[in-house]
Short mmCIF file of C-alpha atoms in Angstrom, two decimals:
data_model
loop_
_atom_site.label_atom_id
_atom_site.label_comp_id
_atom_site.label_asym_id
_atom_site.label_seq_id
_atom_site.Cartn_x
_atom_site.Cartn_y
_atom_site.Cartn_z
CA GLN E 12 93.06 98.81 110.84
CA VAL E 13 94.95 96.48 114.18
CA GLN E 14 94.72 98.79 117.00
CA LEU E 15 96.95 98.52 119.95
CA VAL E 16 96.16 99.08 123.50
CA GLU E 17 98.51 99.27 126.21
CA SER E 18 97.84 99.15 129.93
CA GLY E 19 100.39 99.20 132.67
CA GLY E 20 103.11 101.52 133.50
CA GLY E 21 103.54 104.17 135.73
CA LEU E 22 106.10 104.74 138.33
CA VAL E 23 107.69 101.87 140.02
CA GLN E 24 110.36 101.27 142.41
CA ALA E 25 113.91 100.05 141.25
CA GLY E 26 114.01 96.56 142.42
CA GLY E 27 110.37 96.02 142.34
CA SER E 28 108.51 94.84 139.20
CA LEU E 29 107.02 96.01 136.31
CA ARG E 30 103.73 94.43 133.90
CA LEU E 31 103.14 95.91 130.60
CA SER E 32 100.36 94.53 128.62
CA CYS E 33 99.24 95.45 125.17
CA THR E 34 95.69 93.92 123.17
CA ALA E 35 95.20 93.91 119.53
CA SER E 36 92.03 94.36 118.16
CA GLY E 37 90.23 94.85 114.59
CA SER E 38 88.95 92.30 112.22
CA ARG E 39 90.32 90.12 109.70
CA PHE E 40 94.00 89.65 110.78
CA THR E 41 96.34 87.90 111.85
CA ILE E 42 99.63 88.83 113.93
CA ASN E 43 103.25 87.92 113.16
CA VAL E 44 105.37 89.50 115.37
CA MET E 45 104.39 91.58 119.16
CA GLY E 46 106.95 93.12 121.15
CA TRP E 47 107.97 96.31 123.16
CA TYR E 48 110.12 99.24 122.21
CA ARG E 49 111.30 102.17 124.25
CA GLN E 50 112.52 105.86 123.72
CA ALA E 51 113.90 107.42 126.96
CA PRO E 52 114.49 111.23 126.96
CA GLY E 53 116.91 112.50 124.15
CA LYS E 54 117.14 108.85 122.83
CA GLU E 55 116.09 107.05 119.96
CA ARG E 56 113.38 104.43 120.14
CA GLU E 57 114.72 101.04 120.94
CA LEU E 58 113.89 97.48 120.69
CA VAL E 59 113.11 95.90 124.19
CA ALA E 60 111.54 92.34 123.39
CA THR E 61 109.69 90.89 120.89
CA ILE E 62 107.32 87.29 120.52
CA THR E 63 106.77 85.54 117.13
CA SER E 64 103.17 84.17 117.07
CA GLY E 65 105.24 80.60 117.75
CA GLY E 66 106.75 81.90 120.63
CA ILE E 67 110.11 82.40 119.90
CA THR E 68 111.65 85.40 121.90
CA ASN E 69 114.18 87.76 121.30
CA TYR E 70 115.31 90.45 124.04
CA ALA E 71 118.12 93.39 124.03
CA ASP E 72 121.17 92.78 125.72
CA SER E 73 119.86 95.62 128.62
CA VAL E 74 116.85 93.65 129.40
CA LYS E 75 118.14 89.94 129.17
CA GLY E 76 117.54 88.05 132.14
CA ARG E 77 115.30 90.86 133.82
CA ALA E 78 112.41 90.66 131.40
CA THR E 79 110.20 88.00 130.15
CA ILE E 80 107.59 88.39 126.79
CA SER E 81 104.51 86.40 126.86
CA ARG E 82 101.50 85.85 124.45
CA ASP E 83 97.90 84.66 124.01
CA ASN E 84 97.24 84.36 120.87
CA ALA E 85 93.71 83.30 121.24
CA LYS E 86 93.37 86.60 123.13
CA LYS E 87 95.71 88.96 120.89
CA THR E 88 97.75 89.67 123.88
CA VAL E 89 101.38 90.30 124.37
CA VAL E 90 103.08 90.93 128.04
CA LEU E 91 106.27 92.31 129.51
CA GLN E 92 107.21 91.45 132.84
CA MET E 93 110.15 93.17 133.92
CA ASN E 94 112.04 92.22 137.21
CA SER E 95 114.09 94.29 139.10
CA PRO E 96 113.48 97.59 136.72
CA LYS E 97 116.17 99.84 137.05
CA PRO E 98 116.42 103.84 136.66
CA GLU E 99 117.89 103.32 133.47
CA ASP E 100 114.53 101.58 132.17
CA THR E 101 112.55 104.69 132.63
CA ALA E 102 111.37 105.20 129.10
CA ILE E 103 108.22 105.59 127.20
CA TYR E 104 107.06 102.12 126.29
CA TYR E 105 105.60 101.24 123.14
CA CYS E 106 103.70 98.13 122.05
CA ASN E 107 104.32 96.70 118.20
CA ALA E 108 102.45 94.30 115.94
CA ASP E 109 103.17 93.69 112.49
CA GLY E 110 101.13 90.88 110.39
CA THR E 111 98.79 90.28 107.30
CA TYR E 112 95.20 90.95 106.70
CA LEU E 113 93.17 87.93 105.93
CA GLY E 114 92.25 86.98 102.52
CA GLY E 115 95.48 88.21 101.15
CA THR E 116 98.74 89.38 101.48
CA ARG E 117 98.42 93.08 102.58
CA LYS E 118 100.54 93.79 105.56
CA TYR E 119 100.45 96.26 108.42
CA VAL E 120 102.34 97.56 111.07
CA SER E 121 100.84 98.79 114.24
CA TRP E 122 101.88 100.78 117.17
CA GLY E 123 100.49 101.71 120.67
CA GLN E 124 100.24 104.87 121.67
CA GLY E 125 102.80 104.49 124.36
CA THR E 126 102.97 104.20 128.14
CA GLN E 127 105.44 105.86 130.36
CA VAL E 128 107.37 103.65 132.59
CA THR E 129 109.40 105.56 135.24
CA VAL E 130 111.12 103.85 137.46
CA SER E 131 112.22 105.70 141.23
CA SER E 132 115.95 104.98 142.92
#
């Protein structure tokens, strides 16, 4: 299996900065897309940002201009940097990755356990 471990999160002040990291581990796999999703209380899980293995990024409209997603393919790590977080950014943030196991076409989708982000006003 592919395991995702998240770090970062916690309590941040509005107007500050937030940095979330996620590292994939396992054996005999490649990663296609890595990204971050979030789920606020009472709401559905939503996409925040994704990045392909080639560095193509996609952002939710709500975070465009404030968030930057980056990736280190060698370290199998994806980082979400968010400037000027807002109280509405408060949510549980989940790391996501999909790809293929080596040796065939068997695919996987993995999720991290989630990390709580609370933005105080």
